XYZ file of C-alpha atoms in Angstrom:
596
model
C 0.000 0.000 0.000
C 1.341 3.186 -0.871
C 1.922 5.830 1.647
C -0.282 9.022 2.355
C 0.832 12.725 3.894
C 1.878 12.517 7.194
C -0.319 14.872 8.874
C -2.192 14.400 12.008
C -5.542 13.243 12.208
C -6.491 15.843 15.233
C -6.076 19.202 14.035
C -9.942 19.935 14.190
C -9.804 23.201 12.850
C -8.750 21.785 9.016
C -11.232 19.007 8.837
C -13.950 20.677 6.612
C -11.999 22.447 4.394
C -11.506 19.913 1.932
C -13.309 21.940 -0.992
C -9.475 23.731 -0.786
C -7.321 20.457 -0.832
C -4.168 20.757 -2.831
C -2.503 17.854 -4.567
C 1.216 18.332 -4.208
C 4.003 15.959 -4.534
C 5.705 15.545 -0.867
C 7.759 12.908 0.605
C 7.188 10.977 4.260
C 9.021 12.257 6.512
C 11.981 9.762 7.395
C 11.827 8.316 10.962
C 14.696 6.246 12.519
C 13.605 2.602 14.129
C 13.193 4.488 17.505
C 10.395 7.292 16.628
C 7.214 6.614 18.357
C 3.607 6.830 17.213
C 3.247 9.395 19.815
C 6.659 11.478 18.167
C 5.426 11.013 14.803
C 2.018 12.757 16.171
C 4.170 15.775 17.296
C 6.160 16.573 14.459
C 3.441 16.185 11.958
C 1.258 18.845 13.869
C 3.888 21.413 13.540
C 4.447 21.049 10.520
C 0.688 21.664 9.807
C 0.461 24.720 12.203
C 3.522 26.316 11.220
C 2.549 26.047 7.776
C -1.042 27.257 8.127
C -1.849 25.983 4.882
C -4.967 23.276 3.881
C -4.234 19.654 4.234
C -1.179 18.543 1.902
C -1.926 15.779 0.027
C 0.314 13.475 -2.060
C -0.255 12.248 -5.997
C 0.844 9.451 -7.334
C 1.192 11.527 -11.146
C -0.880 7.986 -12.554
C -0.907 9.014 -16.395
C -4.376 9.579 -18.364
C -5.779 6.236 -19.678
C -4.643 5.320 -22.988
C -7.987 4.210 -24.153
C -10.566 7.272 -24.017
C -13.982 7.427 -23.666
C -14.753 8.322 -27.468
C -12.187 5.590 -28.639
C -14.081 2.984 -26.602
C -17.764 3.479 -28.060
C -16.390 3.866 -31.558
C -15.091 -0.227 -31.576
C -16.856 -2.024 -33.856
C -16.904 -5.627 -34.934
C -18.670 -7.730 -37.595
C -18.107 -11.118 -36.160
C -21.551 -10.936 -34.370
C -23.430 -11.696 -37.376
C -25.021 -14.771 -38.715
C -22.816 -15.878 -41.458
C -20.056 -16.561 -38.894
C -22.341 -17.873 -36.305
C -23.407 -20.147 -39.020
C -19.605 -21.431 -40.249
C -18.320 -21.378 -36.717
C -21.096 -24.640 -36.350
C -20.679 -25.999 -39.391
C -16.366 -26.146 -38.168
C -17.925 -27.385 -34.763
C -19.336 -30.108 -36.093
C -16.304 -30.915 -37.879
C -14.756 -31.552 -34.491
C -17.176 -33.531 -32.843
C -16.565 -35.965 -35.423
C -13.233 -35.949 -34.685
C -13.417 -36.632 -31.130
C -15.942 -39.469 -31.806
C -13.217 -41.065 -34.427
C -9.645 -40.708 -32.599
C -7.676 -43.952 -32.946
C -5.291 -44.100 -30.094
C -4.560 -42.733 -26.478
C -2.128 -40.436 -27.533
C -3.771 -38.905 -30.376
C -7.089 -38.294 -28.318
C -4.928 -36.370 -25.478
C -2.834 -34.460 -27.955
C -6.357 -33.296 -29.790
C -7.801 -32.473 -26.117
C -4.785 -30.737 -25.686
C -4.532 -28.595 -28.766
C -8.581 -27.703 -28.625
C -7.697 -25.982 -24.871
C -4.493 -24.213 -25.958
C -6.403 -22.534 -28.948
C -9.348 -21.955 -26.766
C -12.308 -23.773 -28.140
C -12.235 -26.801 -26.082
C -15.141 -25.535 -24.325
C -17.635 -26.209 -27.232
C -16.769 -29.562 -26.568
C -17.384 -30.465 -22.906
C -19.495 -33.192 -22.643
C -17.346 -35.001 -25.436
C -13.664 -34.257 -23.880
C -15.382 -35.605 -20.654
C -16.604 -38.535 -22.174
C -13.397 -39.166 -23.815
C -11.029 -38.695 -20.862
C -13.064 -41.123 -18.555
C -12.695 -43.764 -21.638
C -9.045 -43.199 -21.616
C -8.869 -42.956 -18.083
C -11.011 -46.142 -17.323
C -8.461 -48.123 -20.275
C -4.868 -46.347 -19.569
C -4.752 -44.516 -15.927
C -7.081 -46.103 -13.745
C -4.821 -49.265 -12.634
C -0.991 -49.530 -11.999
C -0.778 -52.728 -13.977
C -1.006 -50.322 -17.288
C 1.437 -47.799 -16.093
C 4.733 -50.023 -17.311
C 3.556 -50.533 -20.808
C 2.821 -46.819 -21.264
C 5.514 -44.560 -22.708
C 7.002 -41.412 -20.468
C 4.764 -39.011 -23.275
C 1.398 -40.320 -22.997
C 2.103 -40.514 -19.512
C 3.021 -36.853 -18.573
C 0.575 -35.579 -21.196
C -1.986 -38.070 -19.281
C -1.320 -36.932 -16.092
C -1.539 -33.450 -17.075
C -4.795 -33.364 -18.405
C -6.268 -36.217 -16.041
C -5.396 -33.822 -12.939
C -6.675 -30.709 -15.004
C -10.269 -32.509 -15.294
C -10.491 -34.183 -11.844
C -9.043 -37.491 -12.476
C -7.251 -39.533 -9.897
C -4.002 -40.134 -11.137
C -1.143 -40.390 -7.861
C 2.428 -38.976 -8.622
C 3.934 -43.107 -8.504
C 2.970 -43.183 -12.479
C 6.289 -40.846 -12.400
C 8.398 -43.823 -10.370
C 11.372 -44.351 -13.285
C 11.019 -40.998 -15.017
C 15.068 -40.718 -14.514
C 15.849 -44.251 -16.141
C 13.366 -43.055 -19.169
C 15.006 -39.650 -19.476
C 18.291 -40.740 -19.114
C 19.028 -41.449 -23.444
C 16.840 -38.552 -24.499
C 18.724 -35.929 -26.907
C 17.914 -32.438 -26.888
C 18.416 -32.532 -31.003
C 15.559 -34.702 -31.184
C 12.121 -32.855 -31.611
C 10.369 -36.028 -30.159
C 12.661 -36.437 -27.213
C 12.234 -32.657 -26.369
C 8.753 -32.720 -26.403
C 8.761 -35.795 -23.554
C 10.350 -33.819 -21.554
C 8.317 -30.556 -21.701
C 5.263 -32.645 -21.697
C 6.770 -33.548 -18.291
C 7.651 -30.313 -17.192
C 4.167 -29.386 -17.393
C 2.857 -32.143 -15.413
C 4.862 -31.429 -12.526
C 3.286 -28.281 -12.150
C -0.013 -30.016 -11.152
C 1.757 -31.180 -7.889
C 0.312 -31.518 -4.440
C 2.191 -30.785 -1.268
C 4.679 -33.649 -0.357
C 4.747 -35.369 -3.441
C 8.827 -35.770 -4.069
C 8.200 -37.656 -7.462
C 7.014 -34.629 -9.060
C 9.196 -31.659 -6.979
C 12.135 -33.814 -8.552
C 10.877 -34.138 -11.937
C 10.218 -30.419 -12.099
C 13.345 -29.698 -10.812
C 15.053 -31.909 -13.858
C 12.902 -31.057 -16.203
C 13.376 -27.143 -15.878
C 17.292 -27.563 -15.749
C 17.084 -29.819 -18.951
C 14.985 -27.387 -20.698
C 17.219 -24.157 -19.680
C 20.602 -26.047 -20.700
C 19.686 -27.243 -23.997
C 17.469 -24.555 -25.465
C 20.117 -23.763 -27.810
C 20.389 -27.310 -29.080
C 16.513 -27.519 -29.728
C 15.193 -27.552 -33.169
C 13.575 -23.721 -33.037
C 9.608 -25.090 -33.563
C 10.314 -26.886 -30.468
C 12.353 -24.255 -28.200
C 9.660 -21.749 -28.974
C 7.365 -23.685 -26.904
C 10.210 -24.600 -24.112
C 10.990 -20.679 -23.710
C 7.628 -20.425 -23.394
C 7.121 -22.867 -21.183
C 10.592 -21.776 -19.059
C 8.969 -18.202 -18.968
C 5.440 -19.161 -16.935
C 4.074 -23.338 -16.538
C 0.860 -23.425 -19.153
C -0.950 -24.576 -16.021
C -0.650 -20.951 -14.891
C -1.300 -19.167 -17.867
C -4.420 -17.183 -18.733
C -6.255 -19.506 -20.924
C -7.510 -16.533 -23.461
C -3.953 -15.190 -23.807
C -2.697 -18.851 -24.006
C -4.877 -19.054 -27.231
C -3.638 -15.484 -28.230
C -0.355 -17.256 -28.235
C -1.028 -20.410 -29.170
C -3.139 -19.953 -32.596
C -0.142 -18.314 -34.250
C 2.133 -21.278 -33.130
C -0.234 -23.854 -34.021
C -0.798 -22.144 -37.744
C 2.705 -22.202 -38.407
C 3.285 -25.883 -37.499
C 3.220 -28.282 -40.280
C 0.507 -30.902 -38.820
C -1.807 -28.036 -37.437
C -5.406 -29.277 -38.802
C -7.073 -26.432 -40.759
C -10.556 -27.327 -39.221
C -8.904 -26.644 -35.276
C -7.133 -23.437 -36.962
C -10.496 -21.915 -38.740
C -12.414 -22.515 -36.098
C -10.146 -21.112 -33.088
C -9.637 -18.308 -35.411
C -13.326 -17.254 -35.909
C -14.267 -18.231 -32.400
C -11.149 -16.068 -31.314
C -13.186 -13.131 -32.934
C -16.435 -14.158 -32.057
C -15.873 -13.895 -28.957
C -13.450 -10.759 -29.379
C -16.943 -8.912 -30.134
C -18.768 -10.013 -27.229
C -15.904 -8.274 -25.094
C -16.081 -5.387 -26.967
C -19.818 -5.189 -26.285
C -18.694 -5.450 -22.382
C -16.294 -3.428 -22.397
C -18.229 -0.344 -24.402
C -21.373 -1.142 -21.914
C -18.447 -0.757 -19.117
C -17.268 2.272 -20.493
C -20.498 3.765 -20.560
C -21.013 2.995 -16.412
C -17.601 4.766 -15.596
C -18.068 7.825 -17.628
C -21.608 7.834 -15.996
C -19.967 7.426 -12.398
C -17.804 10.794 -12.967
C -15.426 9.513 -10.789
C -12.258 10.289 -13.220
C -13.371 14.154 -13.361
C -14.618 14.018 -9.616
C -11.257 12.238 -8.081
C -8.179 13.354 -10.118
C -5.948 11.654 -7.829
C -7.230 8.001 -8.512
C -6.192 5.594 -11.253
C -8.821 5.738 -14.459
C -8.700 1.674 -14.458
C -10.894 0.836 -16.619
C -9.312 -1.095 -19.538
C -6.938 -3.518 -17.093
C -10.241 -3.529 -14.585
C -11.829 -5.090 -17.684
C -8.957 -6.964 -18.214
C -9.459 -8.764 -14.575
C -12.858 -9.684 -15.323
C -11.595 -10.825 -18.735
C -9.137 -13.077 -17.136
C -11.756 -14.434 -14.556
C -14.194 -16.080 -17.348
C -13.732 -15.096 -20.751
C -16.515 -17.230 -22.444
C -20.022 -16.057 -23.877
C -22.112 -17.045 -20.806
C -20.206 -15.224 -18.242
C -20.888 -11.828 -19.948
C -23.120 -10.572 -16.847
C -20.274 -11.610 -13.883
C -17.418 -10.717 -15.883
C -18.959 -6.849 -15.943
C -19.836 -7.276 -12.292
C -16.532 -7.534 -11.585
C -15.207 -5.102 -13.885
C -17.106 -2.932 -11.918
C -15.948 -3.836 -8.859
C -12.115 -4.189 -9.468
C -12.384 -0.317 -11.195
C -13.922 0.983 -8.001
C -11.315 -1.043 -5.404
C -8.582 0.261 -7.804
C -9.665 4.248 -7.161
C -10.636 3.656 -3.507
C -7.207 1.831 -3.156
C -5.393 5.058 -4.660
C -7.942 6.918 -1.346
C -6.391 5.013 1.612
C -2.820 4.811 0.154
C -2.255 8.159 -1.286
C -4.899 10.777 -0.878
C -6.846 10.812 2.509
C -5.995 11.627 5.819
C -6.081 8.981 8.661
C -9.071 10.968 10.368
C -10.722 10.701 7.005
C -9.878 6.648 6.526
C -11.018 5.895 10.138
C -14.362 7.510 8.826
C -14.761 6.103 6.352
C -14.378 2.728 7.297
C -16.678 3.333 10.129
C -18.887 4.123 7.121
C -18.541 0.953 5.202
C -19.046 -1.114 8.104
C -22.463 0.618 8.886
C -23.587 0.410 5.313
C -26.071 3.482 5.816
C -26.575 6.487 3.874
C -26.826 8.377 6.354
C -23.053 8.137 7.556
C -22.543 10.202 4.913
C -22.918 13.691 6.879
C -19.593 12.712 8.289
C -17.924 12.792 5.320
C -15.788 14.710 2.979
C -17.223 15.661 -0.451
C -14.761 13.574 -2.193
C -15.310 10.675 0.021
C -18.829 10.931 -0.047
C -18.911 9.955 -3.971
C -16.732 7.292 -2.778
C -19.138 5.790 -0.743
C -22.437 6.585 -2.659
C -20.645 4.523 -5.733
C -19.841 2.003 -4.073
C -22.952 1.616 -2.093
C -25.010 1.939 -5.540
C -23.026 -0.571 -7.310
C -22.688 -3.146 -4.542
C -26.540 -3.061 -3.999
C -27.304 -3.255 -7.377
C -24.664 -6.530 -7.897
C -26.555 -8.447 -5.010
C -30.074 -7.135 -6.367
C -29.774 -8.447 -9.607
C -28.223 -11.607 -8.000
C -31.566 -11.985 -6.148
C -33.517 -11.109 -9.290
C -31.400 -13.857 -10.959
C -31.307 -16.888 -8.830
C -33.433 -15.943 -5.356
C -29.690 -15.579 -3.357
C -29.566 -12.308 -1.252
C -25.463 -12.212 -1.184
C -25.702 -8.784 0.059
C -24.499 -9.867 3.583
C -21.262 -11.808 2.029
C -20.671 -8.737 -0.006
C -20.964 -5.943 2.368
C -18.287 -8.354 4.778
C -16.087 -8.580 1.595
C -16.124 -5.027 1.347
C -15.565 -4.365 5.019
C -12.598 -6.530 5.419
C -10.995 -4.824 2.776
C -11.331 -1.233 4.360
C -10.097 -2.482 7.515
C -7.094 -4.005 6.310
C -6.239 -0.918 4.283
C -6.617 0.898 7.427
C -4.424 -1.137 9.371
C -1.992 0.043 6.455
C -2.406 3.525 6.652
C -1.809 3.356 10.923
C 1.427 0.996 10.212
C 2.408 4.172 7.267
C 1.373 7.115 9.689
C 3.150 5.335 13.165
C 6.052 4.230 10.798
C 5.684 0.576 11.770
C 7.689 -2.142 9.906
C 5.667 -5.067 10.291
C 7.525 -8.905 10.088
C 6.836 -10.982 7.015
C 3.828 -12.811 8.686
C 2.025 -9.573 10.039
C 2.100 -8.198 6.792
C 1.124 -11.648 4.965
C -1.891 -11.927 7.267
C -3.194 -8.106 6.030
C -1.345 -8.105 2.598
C -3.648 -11.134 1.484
C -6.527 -9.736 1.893
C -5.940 -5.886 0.767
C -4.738 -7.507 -2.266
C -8.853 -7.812 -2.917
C -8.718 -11.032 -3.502
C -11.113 -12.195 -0.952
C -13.657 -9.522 -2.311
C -13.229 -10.340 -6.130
C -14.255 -13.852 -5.093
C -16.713 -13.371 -2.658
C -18.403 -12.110 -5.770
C -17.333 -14.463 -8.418
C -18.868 -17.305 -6.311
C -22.416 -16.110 -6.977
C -21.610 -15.266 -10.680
C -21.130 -18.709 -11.904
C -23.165 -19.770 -14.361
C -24.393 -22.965 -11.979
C -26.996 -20.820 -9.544
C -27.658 -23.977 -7.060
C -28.897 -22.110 -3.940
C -28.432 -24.099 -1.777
C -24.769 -25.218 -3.284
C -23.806 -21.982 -3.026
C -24.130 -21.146 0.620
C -23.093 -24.800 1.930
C -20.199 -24.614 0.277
C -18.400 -21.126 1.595
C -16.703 -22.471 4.317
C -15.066 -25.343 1.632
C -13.989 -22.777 -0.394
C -12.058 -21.045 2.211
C -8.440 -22.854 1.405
C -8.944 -21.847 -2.543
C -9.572 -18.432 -1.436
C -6.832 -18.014 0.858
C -3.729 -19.825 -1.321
C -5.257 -17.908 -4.904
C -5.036 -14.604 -2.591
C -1.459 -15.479 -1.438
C -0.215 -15.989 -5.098
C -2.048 -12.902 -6.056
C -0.190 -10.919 -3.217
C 2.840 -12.133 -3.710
C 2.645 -11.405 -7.465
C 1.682 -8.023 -6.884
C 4.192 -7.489 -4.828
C 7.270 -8.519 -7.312
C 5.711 -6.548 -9.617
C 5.056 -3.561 -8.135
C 7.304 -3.123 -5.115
C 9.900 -1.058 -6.421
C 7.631 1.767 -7.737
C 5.385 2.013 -5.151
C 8.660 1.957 -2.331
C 10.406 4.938 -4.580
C 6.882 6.812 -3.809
C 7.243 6.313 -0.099
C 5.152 3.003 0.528
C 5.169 0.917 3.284
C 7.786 -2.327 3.078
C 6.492 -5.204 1.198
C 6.764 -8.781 0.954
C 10.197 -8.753 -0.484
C 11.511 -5.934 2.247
C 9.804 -7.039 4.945
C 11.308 -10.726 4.388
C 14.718 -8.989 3.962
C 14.197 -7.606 7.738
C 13.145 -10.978 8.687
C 16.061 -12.765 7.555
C 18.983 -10.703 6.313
C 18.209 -11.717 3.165
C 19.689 -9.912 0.050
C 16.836 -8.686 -2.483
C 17.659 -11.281 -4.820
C 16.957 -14.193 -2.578
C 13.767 -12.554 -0.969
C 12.632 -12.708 -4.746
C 13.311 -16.455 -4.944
C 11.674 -17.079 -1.222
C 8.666 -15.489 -2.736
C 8.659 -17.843 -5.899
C 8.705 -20.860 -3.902
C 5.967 -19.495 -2.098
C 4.025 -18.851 -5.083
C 4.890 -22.507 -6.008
C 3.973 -24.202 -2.618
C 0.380 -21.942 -3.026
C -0.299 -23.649 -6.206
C 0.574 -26.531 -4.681
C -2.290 -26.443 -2.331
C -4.663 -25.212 -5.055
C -4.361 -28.071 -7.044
C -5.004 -30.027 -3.873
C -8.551 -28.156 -3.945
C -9.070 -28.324 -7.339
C -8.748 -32.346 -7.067
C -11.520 -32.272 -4.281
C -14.223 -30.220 -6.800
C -16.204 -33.034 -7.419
C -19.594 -31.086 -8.597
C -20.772 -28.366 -11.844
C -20.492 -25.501 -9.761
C -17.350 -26.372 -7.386
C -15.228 -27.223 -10.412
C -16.599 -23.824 -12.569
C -15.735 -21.879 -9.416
C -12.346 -23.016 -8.127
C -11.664 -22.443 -11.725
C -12.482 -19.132 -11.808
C -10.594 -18.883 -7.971
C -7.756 -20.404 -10.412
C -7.989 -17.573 -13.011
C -7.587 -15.021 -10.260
C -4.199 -16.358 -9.353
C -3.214 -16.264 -13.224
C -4.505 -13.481 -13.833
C -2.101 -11.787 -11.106
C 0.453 -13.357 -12.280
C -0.080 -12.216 -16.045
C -1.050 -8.531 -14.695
C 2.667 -8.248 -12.617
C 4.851 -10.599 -14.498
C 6.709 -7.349 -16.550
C 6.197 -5.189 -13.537
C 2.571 -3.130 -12.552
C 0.485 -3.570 -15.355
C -2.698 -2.493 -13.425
C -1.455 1.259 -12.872
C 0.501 1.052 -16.294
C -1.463 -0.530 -18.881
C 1.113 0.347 -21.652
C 3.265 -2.688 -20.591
C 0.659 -4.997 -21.689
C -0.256 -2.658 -24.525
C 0.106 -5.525 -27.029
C -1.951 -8.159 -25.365
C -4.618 -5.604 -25.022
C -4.874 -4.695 -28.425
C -4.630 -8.717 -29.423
C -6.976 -9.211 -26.720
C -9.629 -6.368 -27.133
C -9.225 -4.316 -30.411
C -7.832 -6.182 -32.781
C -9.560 -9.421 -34.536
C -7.013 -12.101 -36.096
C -6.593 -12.295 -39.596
C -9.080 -14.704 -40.845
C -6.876 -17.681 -43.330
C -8.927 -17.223 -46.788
């Protein structure tokens, strides 16, 4: 959390004047490892009288967006209409047949396979269900077929049988070093084994050695010989070296993916039209969000109300994008949009804008939920309020309208939580606290907003089961912890170094350091393997989903980890858009060349 002006919250006599705020660039004050709370309280109240000037507030200088208002209602698309509609189930068709008529193990994984990575698997469902419990039932199911199976269809077996629920324990892995042991990084075939098994290890549990080795061998294999790869194959091992497919983004996977797949010499035309078109079909749909979405946030005012915050709205988008990027999910994916644009600007209120007085009001606000705290309230944070109060109670309306659940409760908490553990931010920033690495963990996770993103993707699946719903929140308590963790963590190797050189409270990383001794470098590497050991646990949950709606949500719990780890990966694309420029365009503007 960034840090605000250090000015004390009981000088009375400047509390309503915030119709004559100033936003000027000043630096905390620098405090040595002895100053008080109650020293920090003196010196920042002479500064204030001696000045005799209105509160000083900081900016963080966040640039315009690059995608205005005007340029956002003039997208267009013409993949909405019939004639494309029309082909895209003619190709559809095409590939049911193909699923029906596969000839071997292998072949039906790798087609499995290649329909996820370009994105249209999910056409396909009921038929990649029905055809992984076939293989499954024949290949995986018993140990006595294990030995007679070949290292590839094993890891690219595993993989997928993990992905979709399947039992399959880490033993199938036993002699994966006597296998690997004559493979040659010239060969394209040999290569491939070994990525195949790189990606398997990454749907590890806790305590399961097999795999931690076989990661461990497969990513030092991969990194030593990448120069001695034919290139159609190292393209996909630097891929794979750069971020596990398991934690990829599935729509920017297929971004990826179709170009790689078109330029391979066994791609199947039928797979490549079809991805293509769908890739644009549903390219339009997100365009219709996203121009509906505009429309809301110009409405709001906020961005000409609050010059200080963040305008958001294309990588707020993005989140819900990144969340559940199919068709169906059109309502919950602008829901969230919503919702992740709002946290972003009130985020920018407790770390760099309002006073402490101000956030202790505020939150006292939130927590009551009533209009009428407003009275206590600044201008600025009464449109703070108001919006969020409007769009909150709207959400859990038209959840009601929709499926008879009033959410409003688990909402409101959501919400709530959040404010308080930005407050407890703000005191550690004002009292110049340096929490440990655990304190901050324990706060950090959940003013990360992950817990309120998915206390409102669990009532935006596209399952409504009542009664599913509510008896399964305290289940999906684990998932929502470990996705917030890798979220956090993310974030914060991301984003640490520009919000520190802007005066922020330690992070992760630093507060680690202080912990330990540790150099920078290695703090970065603890908070890899901590990333690692979260996945660890959220494949653990995933393998428990064993209904519609659990496995639809702890997939979408999935997608919020990814998603932070796309968002961060180059440093803070959230507040800086322009560093995934190029996947936004792919992703949102521009439709892929159609082969003719």
């Amino acid at each position: 959390m960034a840090s605000m002006a250090s000015f004390s919250c009981s000088i009375t006599h400047l509390k309503n004047r915030h119709d004559t705020h100033r936003l000027v660039n000043i630096q905390k004050p620098q405090y040595s490892s002895q100053t008080t709370s109650k020293q920090v309280h003196r010196v920042t109240v002479k500064a204030v009288e001696t000045a005799e000037l209105p509160v000083a507030r900081r900016s963080a200088n966040y640039a315009p967006s690059i995608y205005s208002f005007e340029y956002i209602q003039s997208l267009s698309t013409e993949y909405l209409g019939e004639d494309y509609k029309a082909r895209a189930n003619s190709l559809k068709d095409k590939v049911k047949m193909m699923l029906h008529e596969v000839e071997s193990p292998l072949s039906a994984l790798e087609l499995v396979d290649n329909l996820q990575r370009l994105g249209i698997s999910y056409h396909f469902d009921d038929e990649i269900r029905s055809l992984l419990e076939v293989v499954y039932d024949t290949y995986y199911k018993t140990q006595d077929k294990w030995n007679a199976m070949d290292l590839n269809l094993k890891a690219l077996g595993f993989r997928l049988m993990r992905q979709h629920g399947f039992h399959v324990p880490q033993e199938i892995f036993d002699n994966f070093k006597d296998i690997t042991e004559n493979l040659k990084p010239e060969s394209r075939e040999d290569v491939l084994v070994i990525l195949n098994l790189y990606e398997a290890s990454y749907h590890l549990f806790d305590n399961e050695s097999i795999l931690d080795d076989a990661l461990e061998f497969t990513t030092k294999y991969l990194k030593e010989n990448l120069e001695k790869m034919d290139e159609s194959i190292s393209t996909l091992a630097s891929h794979a070296l750069e971020l596990p497919l398991h934690w990829r983004l599935p729509r920017v996977e297929a971004q990826w993916f179709i170009d790689v797949y078109e330029k391979r010499s066994d791609n199947n035309p039928t797979l490549l039209e079809l991805a293509k078109l769908d890739y644009n079909m549903l390219q339009a749909v997100h365009i219709e969000d996203l121009k509906h979405q505009s429309m809301w946030w110009e409405n709001t005012k906020w961005v000409s109300k609050l010059s200080f915050i963040r305008d958001s709205l294309v990588p707020s988008f993005l989140w819900g994008l990144g969340f559940g990027y199919l068709p169906h999910y059109s309502t919950g994916r602008r829901a969230l949009a919503k919702i992740v644009t709002l946290t972003t600007a009130i985020d920018d209120v407790y770390d760099i804008y309002a006073t402490l007085d101000e956030l202790e009001k505020f939150t006292d606000a939130i927590d009551r939920w009533d209009i009428h705290a407003l009275e206590g309230l600044p201008d600025y944070m009464k449109i703070c309020f108001l919006g969020y109060y409007n769009t909150i109670n709207e959400i859990a309306y038209n959840t009601l309208a929709d499926t008879n659940i009033l959410n409003l409760t688990y909402l409101r908490k959501a919400l709530a939580d959040l404010c308080h553990a930005y407050l407890v931010e703000a005191r550690w920033y004002y009292s110049g606290y340096k929490p440990t690495f655990q304190e901050y963990m324990k706060t950090a996770s959940i003013s990360v907003a992950g817990p309120l993103i998915l206390a409102h993707l669990k009532f935006e699946t596209s399952v409504h089961a009542t009664s599913e719903v509510l008896e399964r929140m305290t289940e999906f308590e684990a998932i929502d912890r470990y996705s917030s963790i890798v979220l956090r963590l993310t974030d914060d190797l991301g984003t640490s170094t520009d919000e520190l050189a802007r005066g922020d409270i330690l992070k992760s990383i630093q507060c680690y350091m202080r912990d330990t001794g540790s150099n920078e470098e290695e703090a970065r590497n603890h908070m890899k393997e901590l990333i690692l050991d979260a996945w660890k646990k959220i494949n653990k949950e995933r393998a428990r989903a064993d209904t519609q709606f659990s496995r639809e949500y702890v997939e979408y719990a999935s997608n919020m980890a990814r998603t932070g780890q796309f968002m961060y990966r180059e440093g803070d694309g959230h507040a800086r858009p322009e560093i995934n420029k190029s996947h936004l365009s792919t992703l949102l503007f521009n439709p892929i060349q159609l082969t003719k």
